[in-house]
PDB file of C-alpha atoms in Angstrom:
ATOM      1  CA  UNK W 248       0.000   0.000   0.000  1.00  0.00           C
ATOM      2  CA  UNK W 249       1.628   3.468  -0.991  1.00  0.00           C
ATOM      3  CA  UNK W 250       1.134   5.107   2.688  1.00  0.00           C
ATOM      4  CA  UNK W 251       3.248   2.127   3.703  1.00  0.00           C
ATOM      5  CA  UNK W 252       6.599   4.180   2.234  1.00  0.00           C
ATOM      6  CA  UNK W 253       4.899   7.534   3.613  1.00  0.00           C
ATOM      7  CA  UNK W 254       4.721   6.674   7.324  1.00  0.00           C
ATOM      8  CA  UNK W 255       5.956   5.078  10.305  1.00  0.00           C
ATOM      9  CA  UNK W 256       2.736   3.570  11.154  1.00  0.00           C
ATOM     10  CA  UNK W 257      -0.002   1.524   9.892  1.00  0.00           C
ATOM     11  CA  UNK W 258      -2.531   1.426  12.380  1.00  0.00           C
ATOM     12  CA  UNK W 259      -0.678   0.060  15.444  1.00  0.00           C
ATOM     13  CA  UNK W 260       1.936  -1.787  13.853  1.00  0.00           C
ATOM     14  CA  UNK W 261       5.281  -0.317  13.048  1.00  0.00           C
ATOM     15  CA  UNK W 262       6.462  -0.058   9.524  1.00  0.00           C
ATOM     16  CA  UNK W 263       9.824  -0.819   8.848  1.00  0.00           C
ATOM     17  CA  UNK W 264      11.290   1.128   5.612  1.00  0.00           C
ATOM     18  CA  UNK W 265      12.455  -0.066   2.352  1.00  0.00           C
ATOM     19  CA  UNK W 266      16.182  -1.258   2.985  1.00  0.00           C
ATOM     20  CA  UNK W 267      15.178  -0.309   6.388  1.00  0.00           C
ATOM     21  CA  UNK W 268      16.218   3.095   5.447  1.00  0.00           C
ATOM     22  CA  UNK W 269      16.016   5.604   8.323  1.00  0.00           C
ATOM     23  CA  UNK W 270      18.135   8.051   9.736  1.00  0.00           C
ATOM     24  CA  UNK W 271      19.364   6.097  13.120  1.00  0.00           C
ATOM     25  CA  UNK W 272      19.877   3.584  10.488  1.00  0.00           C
ATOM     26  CA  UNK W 273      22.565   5.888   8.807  1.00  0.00           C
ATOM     27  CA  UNK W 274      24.578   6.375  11.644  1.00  0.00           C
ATOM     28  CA  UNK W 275      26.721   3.273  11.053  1.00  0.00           C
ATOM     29  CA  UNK W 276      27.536   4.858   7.511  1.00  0.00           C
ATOM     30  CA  UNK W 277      28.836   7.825   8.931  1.00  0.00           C
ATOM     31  CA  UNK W 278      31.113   6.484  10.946  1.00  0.00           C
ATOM     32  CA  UNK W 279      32.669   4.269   8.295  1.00  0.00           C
ATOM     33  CA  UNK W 280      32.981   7.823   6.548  1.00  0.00           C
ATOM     34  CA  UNK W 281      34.972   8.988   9.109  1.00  0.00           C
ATOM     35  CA  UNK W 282      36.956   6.096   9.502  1.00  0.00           C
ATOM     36  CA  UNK W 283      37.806   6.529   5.698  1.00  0.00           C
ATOM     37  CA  UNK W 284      38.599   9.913   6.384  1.00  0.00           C
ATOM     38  CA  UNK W 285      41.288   8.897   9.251  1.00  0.00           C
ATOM     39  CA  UNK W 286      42.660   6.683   6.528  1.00  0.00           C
ATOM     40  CA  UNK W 287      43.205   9.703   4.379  1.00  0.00           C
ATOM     41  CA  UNK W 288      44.306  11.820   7.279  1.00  0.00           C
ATOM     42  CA  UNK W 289      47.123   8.555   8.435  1.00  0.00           C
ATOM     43  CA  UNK W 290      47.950   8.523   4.509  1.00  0.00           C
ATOM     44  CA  UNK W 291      47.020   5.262   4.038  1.00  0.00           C
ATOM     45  CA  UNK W 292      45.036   6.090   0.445  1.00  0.00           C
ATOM     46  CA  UNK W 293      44.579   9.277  -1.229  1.00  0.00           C
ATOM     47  CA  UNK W 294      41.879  11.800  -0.885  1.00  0.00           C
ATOM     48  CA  UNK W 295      38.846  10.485  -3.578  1.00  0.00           C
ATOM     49  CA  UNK W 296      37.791  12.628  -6.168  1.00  0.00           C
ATOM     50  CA  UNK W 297      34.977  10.192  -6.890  1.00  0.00           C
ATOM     51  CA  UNK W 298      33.600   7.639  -4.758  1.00  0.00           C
ATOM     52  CA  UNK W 299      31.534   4.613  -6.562  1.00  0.00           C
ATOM     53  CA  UNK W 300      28.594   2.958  -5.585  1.00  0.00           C
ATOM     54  CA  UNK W 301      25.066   1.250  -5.728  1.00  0.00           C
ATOM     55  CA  UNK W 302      21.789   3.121  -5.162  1.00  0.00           C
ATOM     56  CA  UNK W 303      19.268   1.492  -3.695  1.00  0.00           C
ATOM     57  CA  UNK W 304      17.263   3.018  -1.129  1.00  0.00           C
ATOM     58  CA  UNK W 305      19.655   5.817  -0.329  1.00  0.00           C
ATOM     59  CA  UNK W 306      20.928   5.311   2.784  1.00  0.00           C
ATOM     60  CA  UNK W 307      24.879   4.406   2.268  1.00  0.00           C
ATOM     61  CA  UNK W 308      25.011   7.042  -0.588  1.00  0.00           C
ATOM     62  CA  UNK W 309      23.251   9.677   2.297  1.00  0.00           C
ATOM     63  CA  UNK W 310      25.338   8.259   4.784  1.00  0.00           C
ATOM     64  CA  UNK W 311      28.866   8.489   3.379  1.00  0.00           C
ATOM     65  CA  UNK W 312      28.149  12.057   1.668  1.00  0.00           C
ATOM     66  CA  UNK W 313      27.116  13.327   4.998  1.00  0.00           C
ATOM     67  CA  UNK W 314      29.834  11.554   6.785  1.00  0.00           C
ATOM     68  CA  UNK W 315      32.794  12.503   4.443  1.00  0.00           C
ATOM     69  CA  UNK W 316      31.541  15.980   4.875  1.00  0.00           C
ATOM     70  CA  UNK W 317      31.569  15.942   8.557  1.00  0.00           C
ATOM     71  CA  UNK W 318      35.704  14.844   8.011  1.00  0.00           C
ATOM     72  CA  UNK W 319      36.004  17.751   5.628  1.00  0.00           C
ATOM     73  CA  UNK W 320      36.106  15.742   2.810  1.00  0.00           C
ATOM     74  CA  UNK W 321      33.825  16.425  -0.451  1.00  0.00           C
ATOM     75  CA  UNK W 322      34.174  14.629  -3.359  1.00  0.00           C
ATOM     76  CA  UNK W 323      31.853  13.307  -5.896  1.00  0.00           C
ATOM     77  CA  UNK W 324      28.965  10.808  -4.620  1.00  0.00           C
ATOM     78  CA  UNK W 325      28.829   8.520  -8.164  1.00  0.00           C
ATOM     79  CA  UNK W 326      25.260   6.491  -7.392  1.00  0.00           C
ATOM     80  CA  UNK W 327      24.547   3.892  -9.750  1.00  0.00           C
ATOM     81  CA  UNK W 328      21.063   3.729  -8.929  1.00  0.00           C
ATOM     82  CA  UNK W 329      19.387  -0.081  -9.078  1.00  0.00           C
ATOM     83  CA  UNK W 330      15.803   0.671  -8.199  1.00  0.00           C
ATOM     84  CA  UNK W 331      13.208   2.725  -9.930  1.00  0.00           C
ATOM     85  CA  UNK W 332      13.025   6.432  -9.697  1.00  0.00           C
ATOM     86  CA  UNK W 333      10.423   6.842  -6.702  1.00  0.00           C
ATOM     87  CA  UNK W 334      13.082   4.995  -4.604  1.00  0.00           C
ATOM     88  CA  UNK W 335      15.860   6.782  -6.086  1.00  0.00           C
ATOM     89  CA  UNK W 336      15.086  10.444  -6.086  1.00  0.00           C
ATOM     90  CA  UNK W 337      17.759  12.862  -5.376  1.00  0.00           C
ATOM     91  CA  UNK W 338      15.339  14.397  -3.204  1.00  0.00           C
ATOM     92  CA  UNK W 339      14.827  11.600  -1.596  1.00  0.00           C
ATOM     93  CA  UNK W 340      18.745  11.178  -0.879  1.00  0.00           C
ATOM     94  CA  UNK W 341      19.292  14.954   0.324  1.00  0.00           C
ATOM     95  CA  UNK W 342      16.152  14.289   2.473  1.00  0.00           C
ATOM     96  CA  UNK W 343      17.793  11.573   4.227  1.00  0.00           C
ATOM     97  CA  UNK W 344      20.790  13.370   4.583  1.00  0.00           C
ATOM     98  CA  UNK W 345      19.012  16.293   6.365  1.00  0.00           C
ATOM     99  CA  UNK W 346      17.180  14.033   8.676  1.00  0.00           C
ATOM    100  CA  UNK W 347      20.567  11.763   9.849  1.00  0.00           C
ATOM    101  CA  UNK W 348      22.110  15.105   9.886  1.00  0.00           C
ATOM    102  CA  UNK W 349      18.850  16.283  12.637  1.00  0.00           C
ATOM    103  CA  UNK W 350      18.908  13.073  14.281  1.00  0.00           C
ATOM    104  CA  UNK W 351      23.065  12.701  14.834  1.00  0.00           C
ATOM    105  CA  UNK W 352      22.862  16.666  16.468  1.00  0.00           C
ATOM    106  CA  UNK W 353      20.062  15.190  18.552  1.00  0.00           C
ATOM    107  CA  UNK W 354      22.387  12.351  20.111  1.00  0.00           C
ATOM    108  CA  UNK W 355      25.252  15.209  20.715  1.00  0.00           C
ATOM    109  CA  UNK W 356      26.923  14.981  17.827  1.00  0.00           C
ATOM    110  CA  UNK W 357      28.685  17.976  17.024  1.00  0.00           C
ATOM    111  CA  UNK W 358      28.725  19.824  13.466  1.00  0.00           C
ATOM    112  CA  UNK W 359      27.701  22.922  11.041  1.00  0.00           C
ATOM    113  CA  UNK W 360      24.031  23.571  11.834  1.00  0.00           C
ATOM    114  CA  UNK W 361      23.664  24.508   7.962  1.00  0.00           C
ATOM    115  CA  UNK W 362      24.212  20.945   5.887  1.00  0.00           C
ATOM    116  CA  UNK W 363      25.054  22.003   2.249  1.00  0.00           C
ATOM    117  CA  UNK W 364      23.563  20.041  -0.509  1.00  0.00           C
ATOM    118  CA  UNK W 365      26.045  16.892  -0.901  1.00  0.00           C
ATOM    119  CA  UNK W 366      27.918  16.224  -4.141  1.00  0.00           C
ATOM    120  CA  UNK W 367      25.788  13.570  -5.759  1.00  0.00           C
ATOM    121  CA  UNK W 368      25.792  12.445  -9.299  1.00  0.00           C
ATOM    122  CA  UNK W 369      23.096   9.849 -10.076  1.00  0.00           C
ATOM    123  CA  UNK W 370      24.015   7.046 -12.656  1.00  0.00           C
ATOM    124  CA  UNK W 371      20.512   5.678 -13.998  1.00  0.00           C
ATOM    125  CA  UNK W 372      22.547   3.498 -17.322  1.00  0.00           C
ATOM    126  CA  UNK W 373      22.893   0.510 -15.342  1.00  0.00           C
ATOM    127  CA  UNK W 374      19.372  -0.223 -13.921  1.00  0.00           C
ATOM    128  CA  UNK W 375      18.254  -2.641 -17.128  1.00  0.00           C
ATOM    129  CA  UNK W 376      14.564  -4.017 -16.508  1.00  0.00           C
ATOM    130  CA  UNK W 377      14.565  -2.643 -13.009  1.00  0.00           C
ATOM    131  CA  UNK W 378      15.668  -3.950  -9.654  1.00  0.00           C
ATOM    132  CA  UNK W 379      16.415  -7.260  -9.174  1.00  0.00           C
ATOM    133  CA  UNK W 380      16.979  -8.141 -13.032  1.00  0.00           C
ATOM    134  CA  UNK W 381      20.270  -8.679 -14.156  1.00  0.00           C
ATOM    135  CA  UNK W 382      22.428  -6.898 -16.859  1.00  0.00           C
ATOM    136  CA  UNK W 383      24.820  -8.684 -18.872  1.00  0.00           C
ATOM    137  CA  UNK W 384      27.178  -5.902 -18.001  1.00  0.00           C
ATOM    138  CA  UNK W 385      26.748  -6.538 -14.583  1.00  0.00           C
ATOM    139  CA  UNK W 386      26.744 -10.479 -14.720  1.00  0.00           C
ATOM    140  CA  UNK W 387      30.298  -9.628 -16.972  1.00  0.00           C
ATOM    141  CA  UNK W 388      31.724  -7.376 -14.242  1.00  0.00           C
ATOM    142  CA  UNK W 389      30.786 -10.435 -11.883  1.00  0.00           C
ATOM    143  CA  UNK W 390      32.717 -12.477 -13.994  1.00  0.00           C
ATOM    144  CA  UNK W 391      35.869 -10.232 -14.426  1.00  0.00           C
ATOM    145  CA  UNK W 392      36.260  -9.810 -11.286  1.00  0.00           C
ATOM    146  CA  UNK W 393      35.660 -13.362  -9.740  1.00  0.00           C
ATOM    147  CA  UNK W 394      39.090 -14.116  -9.037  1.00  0.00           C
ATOM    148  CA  UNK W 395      39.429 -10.921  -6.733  1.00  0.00           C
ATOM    149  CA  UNK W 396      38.683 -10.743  -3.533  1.00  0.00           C
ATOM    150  CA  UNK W 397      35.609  -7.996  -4.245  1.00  0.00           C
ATOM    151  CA  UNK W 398      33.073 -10.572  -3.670  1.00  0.00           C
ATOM    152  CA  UNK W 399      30.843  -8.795  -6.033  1.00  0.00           C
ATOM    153  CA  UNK W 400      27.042  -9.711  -6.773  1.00  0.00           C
ATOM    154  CA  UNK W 401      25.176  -8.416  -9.709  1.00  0.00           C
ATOM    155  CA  UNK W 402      22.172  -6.663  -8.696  1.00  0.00           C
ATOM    156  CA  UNK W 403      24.297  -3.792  -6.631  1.00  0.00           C
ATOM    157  CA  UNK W 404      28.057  -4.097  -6.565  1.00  0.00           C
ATOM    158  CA  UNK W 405      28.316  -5.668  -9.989  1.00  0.00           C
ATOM    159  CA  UNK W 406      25.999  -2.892 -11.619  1.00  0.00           C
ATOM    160  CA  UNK W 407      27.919  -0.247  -9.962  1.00  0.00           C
ATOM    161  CA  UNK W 408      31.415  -1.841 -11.032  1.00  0.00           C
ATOM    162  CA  UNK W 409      30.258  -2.214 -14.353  1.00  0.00           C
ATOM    163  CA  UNK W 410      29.606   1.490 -14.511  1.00  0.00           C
ATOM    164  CA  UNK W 411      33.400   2.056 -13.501  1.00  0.00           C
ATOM    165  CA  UNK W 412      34.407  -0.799 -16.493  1.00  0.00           C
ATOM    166  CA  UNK W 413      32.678   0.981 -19.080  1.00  0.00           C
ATOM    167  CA  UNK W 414      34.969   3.765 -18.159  1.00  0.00           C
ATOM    168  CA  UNK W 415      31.667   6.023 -17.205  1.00  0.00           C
ATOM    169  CA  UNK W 416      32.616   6.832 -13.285  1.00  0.00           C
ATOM    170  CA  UNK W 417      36.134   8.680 -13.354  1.00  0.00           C
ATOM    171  CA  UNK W 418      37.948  10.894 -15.645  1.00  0.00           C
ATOM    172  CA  UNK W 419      41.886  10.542 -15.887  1.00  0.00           C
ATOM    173  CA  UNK W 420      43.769  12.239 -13.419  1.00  0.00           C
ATOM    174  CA  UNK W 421      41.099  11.143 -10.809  1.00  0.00           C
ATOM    175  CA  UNK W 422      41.320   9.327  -7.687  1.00  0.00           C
ATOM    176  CA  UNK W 423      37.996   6.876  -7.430  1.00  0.00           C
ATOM    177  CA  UNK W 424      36.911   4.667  -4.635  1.00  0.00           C
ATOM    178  CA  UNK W 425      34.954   1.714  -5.213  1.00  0.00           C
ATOM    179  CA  UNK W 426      32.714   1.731  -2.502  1.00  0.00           C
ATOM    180  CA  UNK W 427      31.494  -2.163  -2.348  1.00  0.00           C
ATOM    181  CA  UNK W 428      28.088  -2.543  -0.775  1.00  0.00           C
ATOM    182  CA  UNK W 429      27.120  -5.283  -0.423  1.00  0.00           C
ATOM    183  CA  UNK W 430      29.700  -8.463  -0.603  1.00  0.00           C
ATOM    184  CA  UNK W 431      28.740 -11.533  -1.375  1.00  0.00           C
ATOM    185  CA  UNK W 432      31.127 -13.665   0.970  1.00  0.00           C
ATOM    186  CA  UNK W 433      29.198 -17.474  -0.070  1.00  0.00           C
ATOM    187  CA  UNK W 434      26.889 -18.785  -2.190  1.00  0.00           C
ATOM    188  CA  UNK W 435      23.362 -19.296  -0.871  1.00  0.00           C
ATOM    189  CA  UNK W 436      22.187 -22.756  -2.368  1.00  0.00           C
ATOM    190  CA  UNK W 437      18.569 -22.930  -2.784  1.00  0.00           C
ATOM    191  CA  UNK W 438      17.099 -25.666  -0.597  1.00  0.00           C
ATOM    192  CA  UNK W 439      14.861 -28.391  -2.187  1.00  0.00           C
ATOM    193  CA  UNK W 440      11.582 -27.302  -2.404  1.00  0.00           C
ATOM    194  CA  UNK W 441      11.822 -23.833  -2.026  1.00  0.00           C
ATOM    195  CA  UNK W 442       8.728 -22.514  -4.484  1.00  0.00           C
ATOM    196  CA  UNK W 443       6.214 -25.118  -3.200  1.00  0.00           C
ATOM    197  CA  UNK W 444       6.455 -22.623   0.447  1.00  0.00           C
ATOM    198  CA  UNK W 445       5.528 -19.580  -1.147  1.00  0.00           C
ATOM    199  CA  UNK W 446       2.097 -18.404  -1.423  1.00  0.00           C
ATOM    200  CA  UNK W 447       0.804 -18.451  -4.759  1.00  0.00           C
ATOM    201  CA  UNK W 448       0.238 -14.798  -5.280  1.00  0.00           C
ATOM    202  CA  UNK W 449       4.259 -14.668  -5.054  1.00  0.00           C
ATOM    203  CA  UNK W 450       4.654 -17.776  -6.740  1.00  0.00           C
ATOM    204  CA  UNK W 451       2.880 -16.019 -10.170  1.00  0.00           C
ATOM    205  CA  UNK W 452       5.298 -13.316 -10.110  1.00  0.00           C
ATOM    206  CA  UNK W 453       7.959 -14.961 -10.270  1.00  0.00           C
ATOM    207  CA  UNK W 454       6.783 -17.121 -13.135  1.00  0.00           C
ATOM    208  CA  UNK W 455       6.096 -14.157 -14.573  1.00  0.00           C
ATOM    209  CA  UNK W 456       9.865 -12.314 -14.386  1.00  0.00           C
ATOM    210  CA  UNK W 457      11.990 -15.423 -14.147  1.00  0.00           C
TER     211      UNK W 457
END
């Protein structure tokens, strides 16, 4: 139901966000910003120029543009987005950044009061069909890569990565960071008899995209 993305309730039951996308959730983000930033600061890597990554429901992109510019860092958000548009609006992303920006000064974390609008270029050439469907660019940056220890998968990482292969995320002269999110560590097998547990409203849909 559409006021399901809208609120936090329906009726007396909770409702837990798309990708569980909220700004306490962001907090973890940030910090990994900042620990990238004490990387730069130890100089461990360069400063980025460009960082790389999926777009799904917005909250590493918010997270790390917010948290890199708490460190004093700024460079350019690339978002491969892999969902649809309502999901992946910029508006959407600066809203989330305002709102983990509200909620970190709330638990006494100090910064600017004014939040600028983050550095955010959105990449919508590698979404295909939509989310969940596979490219063959992203099922070949899978494959190039498979001997690394990247771990990618190709509905996020491997869509973003094949955004950096085709050369379309970094100019020469740049430094770009491949953000990977998320890593596919194993394999998950299917177990026997998976489908016949579904209910059949499910079960039609994905006869109908598989």
């Amino acid at each position: 139901h559409p006021r399901l993305l809208l609120s936090e309730r329906h009726g007396d039951r909770a409702v837990i966000p798309p990708g569980v996308t909220s700004a306490p959730a962001l907090a973890g983000i940030v910090r990994a910003a900042l620990e990238l930033a004490g990387q730069v600061s130890q100089g461990l890597l360069p400063a980025p120029d460009r960082v790389v990554l999926p777009l799904g429901t917005g909250g590493t992109v918010a997270g790390l543009a917010l948290g890199l510019w708490l460190a004093g860092l700024q460079p350019l958000i690339h978002a491969v987005t892999v969902v649809e548009r309502p999901l992946s609006s910029r508006r959407r992303v600066d809203g989330l950044v305002s709102d983990a920006a509200r909620w970190l000064g709330l638990q006494g974390v100090q910064g600017p009061s004014d939040v600028p609008t983050p550095r955010i270029h959105l990449d919508r050439a590698h979404l295909g069909a939509g989310y969940g469907r596979l490219t063959s660019e992203s099922l070949d940056a899978v494959t190039r890569l498979a001997q690394s220890d990247l771990g990618l998968e190709p509905v996020y990482s491997g869509k973003a990565m094949a955004a950096v292969l085709a050369g379309q995320a970094g100019t020469p002269g740049e430094h770009v960071l491949f953000w990977l999110t998320p890593r596919r560590s194993v394999d998950v097998a299917a177990s026997e008899g998976w489908q016949d547990r579904l209910p059949a409203a499910l079960v039609r849909r994905l006869d109908n995209h598989l």
